[in-house]
PDB file of C-alpha atoms and ligand atoms in Angstrom:
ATOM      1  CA  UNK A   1      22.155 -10.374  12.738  1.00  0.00           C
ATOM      2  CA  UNK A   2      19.642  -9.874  10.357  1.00  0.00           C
ATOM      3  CA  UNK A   3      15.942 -10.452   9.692  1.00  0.00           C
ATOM      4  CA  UNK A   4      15.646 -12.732   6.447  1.00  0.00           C
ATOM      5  CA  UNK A   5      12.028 -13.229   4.524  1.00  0.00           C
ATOM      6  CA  UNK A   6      12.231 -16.591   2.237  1.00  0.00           C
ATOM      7  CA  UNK A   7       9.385 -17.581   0.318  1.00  0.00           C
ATOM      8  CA  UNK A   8       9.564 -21.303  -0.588  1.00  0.00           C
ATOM      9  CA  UNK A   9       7.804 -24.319  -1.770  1.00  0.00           C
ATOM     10  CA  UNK A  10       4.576 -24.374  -4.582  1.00  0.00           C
ATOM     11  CA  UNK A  11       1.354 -22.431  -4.303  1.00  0.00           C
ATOM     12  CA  UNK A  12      -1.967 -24.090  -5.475  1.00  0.00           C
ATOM     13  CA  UNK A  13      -4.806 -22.438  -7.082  1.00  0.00           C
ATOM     14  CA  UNK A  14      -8.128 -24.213  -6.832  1.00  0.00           C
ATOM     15  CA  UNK A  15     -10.285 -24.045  -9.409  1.00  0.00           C
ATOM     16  CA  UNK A  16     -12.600 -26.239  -7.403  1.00  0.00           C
ATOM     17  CA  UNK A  17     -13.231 -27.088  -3.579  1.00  0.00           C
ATOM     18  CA  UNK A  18     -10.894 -30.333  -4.196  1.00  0.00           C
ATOM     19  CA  UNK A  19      -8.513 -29.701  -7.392  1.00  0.00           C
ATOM     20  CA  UNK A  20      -5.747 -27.152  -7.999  1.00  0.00           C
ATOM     21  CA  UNK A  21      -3.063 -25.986 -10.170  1.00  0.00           C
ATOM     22  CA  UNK A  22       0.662 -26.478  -8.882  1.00  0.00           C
ATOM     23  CA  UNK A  23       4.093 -28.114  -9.908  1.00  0.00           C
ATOM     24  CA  UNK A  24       6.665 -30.035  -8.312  1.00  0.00           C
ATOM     25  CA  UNK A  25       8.603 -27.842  -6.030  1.00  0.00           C
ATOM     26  CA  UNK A  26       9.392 -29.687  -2.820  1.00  0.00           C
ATOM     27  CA  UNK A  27      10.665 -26.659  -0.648  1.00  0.00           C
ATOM     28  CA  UNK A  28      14.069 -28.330  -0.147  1.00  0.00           C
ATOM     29  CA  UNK A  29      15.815 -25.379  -1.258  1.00  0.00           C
ATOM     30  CA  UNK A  30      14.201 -23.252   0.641  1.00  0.00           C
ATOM     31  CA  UNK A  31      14.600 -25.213   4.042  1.00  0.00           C
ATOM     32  CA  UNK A  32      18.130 -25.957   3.230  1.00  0.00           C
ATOM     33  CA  UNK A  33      18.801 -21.861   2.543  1.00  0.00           C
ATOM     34  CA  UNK A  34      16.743 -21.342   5.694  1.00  0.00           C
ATOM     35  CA  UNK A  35      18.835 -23.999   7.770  1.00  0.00           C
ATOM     36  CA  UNK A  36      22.248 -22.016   6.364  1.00  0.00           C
ATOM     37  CA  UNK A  37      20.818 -18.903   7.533  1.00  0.00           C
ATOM     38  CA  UNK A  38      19.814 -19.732  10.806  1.00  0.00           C
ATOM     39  CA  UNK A  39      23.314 -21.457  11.087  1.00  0.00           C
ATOM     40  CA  UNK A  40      24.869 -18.073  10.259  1.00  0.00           C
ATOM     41  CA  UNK A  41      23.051 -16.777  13.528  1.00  0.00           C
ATOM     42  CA  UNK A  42      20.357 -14.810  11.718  1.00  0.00           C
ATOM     43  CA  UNK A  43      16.576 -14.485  11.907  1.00  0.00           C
ATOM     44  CA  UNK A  44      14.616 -16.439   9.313  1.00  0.00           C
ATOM     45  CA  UNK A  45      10.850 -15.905   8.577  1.00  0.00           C
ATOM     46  CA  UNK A  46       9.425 -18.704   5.577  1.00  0.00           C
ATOM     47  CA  UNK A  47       6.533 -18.087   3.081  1.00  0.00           C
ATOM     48  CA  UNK A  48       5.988 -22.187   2.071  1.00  0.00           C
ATOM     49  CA  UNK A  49       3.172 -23.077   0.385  1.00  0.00           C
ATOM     50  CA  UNK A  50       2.080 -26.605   0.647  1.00  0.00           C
ATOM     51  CA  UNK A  51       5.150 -28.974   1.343  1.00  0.00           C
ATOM     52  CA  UNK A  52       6.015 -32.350   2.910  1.00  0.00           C
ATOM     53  CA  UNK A  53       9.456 -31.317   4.246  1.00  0.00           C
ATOM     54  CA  UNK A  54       9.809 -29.024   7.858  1.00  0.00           C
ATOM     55  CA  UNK A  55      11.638 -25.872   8.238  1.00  0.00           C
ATOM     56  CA  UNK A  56      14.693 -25.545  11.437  1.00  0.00           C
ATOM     57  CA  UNK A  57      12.672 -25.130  14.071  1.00  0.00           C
ATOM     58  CA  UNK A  58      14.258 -21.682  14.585  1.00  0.00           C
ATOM     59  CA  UNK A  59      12.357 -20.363  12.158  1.00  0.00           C
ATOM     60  CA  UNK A  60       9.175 -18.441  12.186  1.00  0.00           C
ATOM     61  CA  UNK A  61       6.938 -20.417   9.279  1.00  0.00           C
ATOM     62  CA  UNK A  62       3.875 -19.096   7.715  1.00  0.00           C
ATOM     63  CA  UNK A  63       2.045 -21.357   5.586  1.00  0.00           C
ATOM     64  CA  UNK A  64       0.033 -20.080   2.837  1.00  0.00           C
ATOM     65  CA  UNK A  65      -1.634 -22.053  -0.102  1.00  0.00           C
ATOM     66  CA  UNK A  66      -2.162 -19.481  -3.543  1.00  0.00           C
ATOM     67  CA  UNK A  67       0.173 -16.974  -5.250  1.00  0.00           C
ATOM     68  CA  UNK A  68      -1.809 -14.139  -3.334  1.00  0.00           C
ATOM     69  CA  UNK A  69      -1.787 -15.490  -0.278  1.00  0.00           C
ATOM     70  CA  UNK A  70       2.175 -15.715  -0.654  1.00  0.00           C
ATOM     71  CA  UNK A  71       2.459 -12.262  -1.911  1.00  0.00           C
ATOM     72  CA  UNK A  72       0.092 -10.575   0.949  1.00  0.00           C
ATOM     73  CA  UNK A  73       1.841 -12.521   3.446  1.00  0.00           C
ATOM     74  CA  UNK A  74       4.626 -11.483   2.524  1.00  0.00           C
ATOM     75  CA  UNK A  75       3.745  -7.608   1.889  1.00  0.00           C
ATOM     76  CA  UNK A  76       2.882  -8.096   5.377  1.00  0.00           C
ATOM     77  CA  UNK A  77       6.913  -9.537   6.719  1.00  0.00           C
ATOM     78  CA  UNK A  78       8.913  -7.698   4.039  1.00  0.00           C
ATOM     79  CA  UNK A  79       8.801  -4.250   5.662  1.00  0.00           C
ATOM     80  CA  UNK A  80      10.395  -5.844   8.799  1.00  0.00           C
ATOM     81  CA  UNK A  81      13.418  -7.589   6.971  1.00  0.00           C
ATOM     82  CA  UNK A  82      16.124  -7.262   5.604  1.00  0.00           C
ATOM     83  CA  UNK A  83      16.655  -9.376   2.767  1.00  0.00           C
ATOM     84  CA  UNK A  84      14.772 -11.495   0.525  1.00  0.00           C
ATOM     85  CA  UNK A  85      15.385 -14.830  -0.913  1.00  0.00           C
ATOM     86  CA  UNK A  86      12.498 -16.215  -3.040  1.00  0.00           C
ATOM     87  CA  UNK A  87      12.656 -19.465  -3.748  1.00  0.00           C
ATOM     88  CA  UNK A  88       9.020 -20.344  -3.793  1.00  0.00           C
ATOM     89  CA  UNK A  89       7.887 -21.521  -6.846  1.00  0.00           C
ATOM     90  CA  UNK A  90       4.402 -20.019  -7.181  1.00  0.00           C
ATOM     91  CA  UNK A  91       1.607 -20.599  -9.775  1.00  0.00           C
ATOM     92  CA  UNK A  92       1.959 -17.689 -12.600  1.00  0.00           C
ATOM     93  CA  UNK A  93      -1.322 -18.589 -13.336  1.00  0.00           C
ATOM     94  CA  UNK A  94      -4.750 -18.962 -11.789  1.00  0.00           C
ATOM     95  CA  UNK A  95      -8.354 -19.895 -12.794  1.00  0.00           C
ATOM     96  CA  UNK A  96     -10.264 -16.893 -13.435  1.00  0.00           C
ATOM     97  CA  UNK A  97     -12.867 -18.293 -11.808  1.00  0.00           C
ATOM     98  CA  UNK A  98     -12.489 -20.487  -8.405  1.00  0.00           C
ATOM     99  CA  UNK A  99     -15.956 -22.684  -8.621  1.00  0.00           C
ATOM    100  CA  UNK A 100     -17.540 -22.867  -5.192  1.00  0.00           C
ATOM    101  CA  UNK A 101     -18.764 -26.590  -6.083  1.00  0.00           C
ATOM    102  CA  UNK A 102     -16.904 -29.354  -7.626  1.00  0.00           C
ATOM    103  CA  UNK A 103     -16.902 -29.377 -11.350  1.00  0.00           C
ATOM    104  CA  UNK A 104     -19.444 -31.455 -13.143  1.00  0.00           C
ATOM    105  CA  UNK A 105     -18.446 -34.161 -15.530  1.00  0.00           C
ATOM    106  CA  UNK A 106     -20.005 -33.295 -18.690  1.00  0.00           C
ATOM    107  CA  UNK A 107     -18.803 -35.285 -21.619  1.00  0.00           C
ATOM    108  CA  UNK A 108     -17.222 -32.446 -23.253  1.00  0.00           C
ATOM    109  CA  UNK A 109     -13.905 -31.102 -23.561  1.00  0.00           C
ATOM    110  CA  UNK A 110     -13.508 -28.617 -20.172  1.00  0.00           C
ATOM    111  CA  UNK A 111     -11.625 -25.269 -21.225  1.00  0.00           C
ATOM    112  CA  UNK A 112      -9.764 -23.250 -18.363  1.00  0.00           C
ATOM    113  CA  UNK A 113      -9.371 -19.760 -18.495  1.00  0.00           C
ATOM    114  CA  UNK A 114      -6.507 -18.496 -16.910  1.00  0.00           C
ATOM    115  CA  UNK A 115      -4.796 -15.348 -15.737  1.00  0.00           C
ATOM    116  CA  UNK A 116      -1.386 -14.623 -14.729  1.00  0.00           C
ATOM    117  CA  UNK A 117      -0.461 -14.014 -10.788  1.00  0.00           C
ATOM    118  CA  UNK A 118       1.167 -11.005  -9.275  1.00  0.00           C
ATOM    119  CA  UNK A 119       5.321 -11.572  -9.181  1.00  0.00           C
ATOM    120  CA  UNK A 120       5.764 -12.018  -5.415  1.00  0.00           C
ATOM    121  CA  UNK A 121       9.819 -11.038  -6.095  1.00  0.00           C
ATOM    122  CA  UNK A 122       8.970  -8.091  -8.308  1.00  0.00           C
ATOM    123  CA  UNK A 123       6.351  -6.659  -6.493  1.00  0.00           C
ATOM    124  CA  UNK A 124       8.560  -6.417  -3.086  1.00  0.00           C
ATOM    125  CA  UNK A 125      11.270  -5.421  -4.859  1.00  0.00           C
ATOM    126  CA  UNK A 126      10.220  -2.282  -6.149  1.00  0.00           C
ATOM    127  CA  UNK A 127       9.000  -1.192  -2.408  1.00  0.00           C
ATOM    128  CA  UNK A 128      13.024  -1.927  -1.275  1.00  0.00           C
ATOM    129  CA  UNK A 129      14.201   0.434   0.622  1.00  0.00           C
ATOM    130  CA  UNK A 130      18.052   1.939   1.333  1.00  0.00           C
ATOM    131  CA  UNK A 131      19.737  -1.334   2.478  1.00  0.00           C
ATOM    132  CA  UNK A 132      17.667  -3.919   1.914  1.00  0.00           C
ATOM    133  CA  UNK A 133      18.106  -7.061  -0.851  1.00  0.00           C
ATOM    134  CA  UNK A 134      16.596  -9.138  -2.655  1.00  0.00           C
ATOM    135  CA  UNK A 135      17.904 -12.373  -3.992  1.00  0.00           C
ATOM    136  CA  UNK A 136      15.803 -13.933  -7.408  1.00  0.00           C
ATOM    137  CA  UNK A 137      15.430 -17.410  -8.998  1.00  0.00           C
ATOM    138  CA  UNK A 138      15.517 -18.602 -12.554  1.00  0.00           C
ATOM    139  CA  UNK A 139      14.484 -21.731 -13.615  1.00  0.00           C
ATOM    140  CA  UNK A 140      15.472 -21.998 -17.607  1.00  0.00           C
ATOM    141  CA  UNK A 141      15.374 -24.395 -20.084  1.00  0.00           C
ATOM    142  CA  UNK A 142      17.178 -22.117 -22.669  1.00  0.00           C
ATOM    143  CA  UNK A 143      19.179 -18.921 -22.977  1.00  0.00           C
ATOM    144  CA  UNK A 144      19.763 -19.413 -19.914  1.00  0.00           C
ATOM    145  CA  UNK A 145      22.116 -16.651 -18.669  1.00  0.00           C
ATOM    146  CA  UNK A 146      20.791 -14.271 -20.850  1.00  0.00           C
ATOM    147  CA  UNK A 147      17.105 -14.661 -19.846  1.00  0.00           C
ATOM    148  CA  UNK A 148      18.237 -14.917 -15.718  1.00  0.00           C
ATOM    149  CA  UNK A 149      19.975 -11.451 -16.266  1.00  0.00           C
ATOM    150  CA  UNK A 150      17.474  -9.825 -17.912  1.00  0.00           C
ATOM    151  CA  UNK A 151      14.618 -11.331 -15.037  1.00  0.00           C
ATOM    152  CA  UNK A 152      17.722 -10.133 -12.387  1.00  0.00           C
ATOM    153  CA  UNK A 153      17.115  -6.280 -13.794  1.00  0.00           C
ATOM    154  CA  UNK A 154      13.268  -6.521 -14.457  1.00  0.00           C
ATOM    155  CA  UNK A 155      12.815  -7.797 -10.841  1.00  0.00           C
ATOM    156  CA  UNK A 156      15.141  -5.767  -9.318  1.00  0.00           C
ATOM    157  CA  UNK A 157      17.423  -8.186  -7.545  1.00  0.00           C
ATOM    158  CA  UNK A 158      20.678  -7.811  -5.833  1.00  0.00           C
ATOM    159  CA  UNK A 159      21.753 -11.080  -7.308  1.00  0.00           C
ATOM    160  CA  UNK A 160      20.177 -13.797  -9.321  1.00  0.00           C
ATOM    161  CA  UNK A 161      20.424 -17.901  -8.709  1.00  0.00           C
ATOM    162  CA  UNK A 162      20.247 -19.513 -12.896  1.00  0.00           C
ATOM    163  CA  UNK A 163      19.502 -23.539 -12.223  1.00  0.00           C
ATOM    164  CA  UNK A 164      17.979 -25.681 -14.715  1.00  0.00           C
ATOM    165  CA  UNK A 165      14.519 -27.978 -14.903  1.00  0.00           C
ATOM    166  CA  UNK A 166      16.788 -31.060 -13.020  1.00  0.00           C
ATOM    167  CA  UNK A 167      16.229 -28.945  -9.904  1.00  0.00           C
ATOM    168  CA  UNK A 168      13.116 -29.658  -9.656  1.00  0.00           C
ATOM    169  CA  UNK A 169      11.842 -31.943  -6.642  1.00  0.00           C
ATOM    170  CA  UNK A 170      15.713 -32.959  -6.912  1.00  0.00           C
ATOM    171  CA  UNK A 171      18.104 -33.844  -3.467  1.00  0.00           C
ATOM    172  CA  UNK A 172      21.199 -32.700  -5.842  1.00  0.00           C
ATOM    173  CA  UNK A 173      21.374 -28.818  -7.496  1.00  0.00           C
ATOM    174  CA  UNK A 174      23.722 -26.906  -9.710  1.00  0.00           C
ATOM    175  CA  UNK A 175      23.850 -23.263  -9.797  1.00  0.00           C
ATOM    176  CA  UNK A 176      25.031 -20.335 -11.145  1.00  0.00           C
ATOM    177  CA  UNK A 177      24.756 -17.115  -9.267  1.00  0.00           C
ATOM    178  CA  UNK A 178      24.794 -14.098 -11.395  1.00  0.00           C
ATOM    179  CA  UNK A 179      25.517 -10.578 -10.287  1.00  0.00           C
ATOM    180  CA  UNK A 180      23.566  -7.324 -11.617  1.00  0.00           C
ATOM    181  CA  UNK A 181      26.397  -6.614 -14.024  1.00  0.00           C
ATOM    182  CA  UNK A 182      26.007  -9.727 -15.499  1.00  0.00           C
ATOM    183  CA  UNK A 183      28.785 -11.311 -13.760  1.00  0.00           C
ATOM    184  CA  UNK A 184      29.048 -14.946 -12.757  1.00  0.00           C
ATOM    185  CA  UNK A 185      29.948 -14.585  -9.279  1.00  0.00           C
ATOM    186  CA  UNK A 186      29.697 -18.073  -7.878  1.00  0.00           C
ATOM    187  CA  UNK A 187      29.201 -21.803  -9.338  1.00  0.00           C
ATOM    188  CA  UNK A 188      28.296 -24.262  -7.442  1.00  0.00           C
ATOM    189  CA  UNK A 189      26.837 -27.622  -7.444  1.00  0.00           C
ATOM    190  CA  UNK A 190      26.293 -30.942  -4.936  1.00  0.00           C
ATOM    191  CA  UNK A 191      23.480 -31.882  -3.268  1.00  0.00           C
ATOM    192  CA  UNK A 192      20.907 -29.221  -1.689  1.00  0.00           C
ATOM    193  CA  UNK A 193      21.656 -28.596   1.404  1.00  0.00           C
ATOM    194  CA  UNK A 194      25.912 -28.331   0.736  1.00  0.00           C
ATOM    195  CA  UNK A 195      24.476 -25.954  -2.530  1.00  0.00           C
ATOM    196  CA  UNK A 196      22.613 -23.635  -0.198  1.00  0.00           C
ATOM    197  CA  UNK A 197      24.920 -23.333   2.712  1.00  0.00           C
ATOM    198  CA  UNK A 198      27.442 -22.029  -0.101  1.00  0.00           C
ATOM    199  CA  UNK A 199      25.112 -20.006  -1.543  1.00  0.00           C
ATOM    200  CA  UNK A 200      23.990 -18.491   1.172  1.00  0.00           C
ATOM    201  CA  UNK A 201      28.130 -18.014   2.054  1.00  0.00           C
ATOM    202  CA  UNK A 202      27.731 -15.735  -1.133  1.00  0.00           C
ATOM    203  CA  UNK A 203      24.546 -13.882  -0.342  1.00  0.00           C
ATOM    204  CA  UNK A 204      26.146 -12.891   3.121  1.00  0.00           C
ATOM    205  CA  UNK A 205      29.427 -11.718   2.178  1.00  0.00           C
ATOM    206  CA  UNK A 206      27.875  -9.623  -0.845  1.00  0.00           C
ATOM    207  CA  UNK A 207      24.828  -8.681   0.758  1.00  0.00           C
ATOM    208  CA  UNK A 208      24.802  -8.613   4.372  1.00  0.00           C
ATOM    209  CA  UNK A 209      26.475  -6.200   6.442  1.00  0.00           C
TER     210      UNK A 209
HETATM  211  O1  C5P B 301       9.937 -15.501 -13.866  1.00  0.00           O
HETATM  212  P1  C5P B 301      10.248 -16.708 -13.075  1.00  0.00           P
HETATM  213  O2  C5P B 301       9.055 -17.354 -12.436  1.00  0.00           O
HETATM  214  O3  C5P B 301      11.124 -17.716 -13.763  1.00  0.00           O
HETATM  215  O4  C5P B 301      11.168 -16.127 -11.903  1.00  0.00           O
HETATM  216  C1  C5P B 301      11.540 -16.921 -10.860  1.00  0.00           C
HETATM  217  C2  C5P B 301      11.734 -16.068  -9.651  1.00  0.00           C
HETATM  218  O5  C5P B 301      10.576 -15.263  -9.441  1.00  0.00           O
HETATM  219  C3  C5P B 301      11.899 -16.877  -8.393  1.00  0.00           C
HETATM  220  O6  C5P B 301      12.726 -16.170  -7.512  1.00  0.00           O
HETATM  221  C4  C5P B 301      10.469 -16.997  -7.882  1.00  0.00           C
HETATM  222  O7  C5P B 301      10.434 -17.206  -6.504  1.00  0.00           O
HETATM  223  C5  C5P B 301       9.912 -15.644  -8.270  1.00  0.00           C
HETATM  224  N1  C5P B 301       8.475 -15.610  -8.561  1.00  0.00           N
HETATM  225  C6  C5P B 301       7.646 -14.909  -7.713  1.00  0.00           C
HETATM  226  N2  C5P B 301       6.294 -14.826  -7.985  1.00  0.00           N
HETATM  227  C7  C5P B 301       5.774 -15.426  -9.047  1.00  0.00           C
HETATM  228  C8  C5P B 301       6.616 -16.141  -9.930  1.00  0.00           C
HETATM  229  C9  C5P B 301       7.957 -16.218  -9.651  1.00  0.00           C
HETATM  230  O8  C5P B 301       8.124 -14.365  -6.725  1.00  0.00           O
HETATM  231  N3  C5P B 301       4.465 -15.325  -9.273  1.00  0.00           N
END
């Protein structure tokens, strides 16, 4: 059996008490990896940010809202675990500033300055230790092999999952799943939930012992 971290859904970052910056992601990848891996008989712990879905029950879910709050959280879990699959998709970029009061309507054009977020995936995969994995995401819209190996080596992941913009807030995926080498170890589309419990076939017999 083993302890699995998976970080999943959006993050926001406010830049005022009541708006935020965030994208689609639904966390239906994430709860459909999570529902595989609690089917296999293992231990799941999910990272979501803000999502309409729910997790398996079996799970242990911690809800976070921003980028940070993912990445502490999960600097927090990691250590415990075994593997990681992050599937979140969280805000590279927040406000420099969060305003403590809404923002004024002025007239004028309202310029945002932004800053980029820590990588949740990078930043716990350079703490791995002997034996433990970590599984990437790459959403591309071009070069797309190319660009998800060279993210696999500057994150540090045991394997990489390449799937397009149509995955999005979707109910159907397709996937590629590349291996460090470059390889293209698995390929595999349908809707979400058949996607994941393949994937997650693939994760366990490479990466799981
Ligand atoms: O670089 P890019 O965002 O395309 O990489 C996607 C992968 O990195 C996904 O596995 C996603 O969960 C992760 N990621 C992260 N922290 C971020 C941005 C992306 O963990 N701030």
């Amino acid at each position: 059996v083993a302890r699995i971290l998976i970080t999943s859904g959006p993050t926001r970052q406010h830049l005022d008490p009541v708006r935020y910056l965030t994208n689609a992601s639904s966390g239906r990848m994430g709860q459909s990896l999570a529902q595989a891996a609690v089917e296999a008989g293992h231990e799941v712990v999910v990272v979501s940010g803000p999502v309409e879905i729910e997790y398996p029950p079996q799970c242990e879910v911690i809800p976070v809202v921003s980028t940070e709050e993912m990445l502490a959280t999960c600097q927090r879990v990691f250590p415990n675990c075994d593997g990681l699959i992050g599937v979140a998709a969280p805000s590279d970029y927040r406000p420099v500033k969060v305003e403590e009061h809404k923002i004024k309507k002025t007239g004028e054009p309202l310029v945002l300055h932004l800053v980029e977020t820590p990588d949740i995936v990078a930043t716990l995969a350079s703490t791995k230790r002997a034996g433990q994995w970590v599984v990437g995401f790459a959403l591309e819209t071009e070069d797309q092999r190319f660009r998800a190996i060279t993210k696999m080596q500057k994150k540090s992941c045991d394997l990489m999952v390449l799937n397009g913009p149509e995955a999005i807030s979707a109910h159907q995926n397709a996937i590629e799943v590349l291996a460090p080498g470059g390889e293209v170890v698995a390929n595999l589309s349908g809707p979400k939930f058949e996607v994941a419990r393949r994937l997650f076939s693939v994760i366990a017999e490479r990466l799981i012992t």
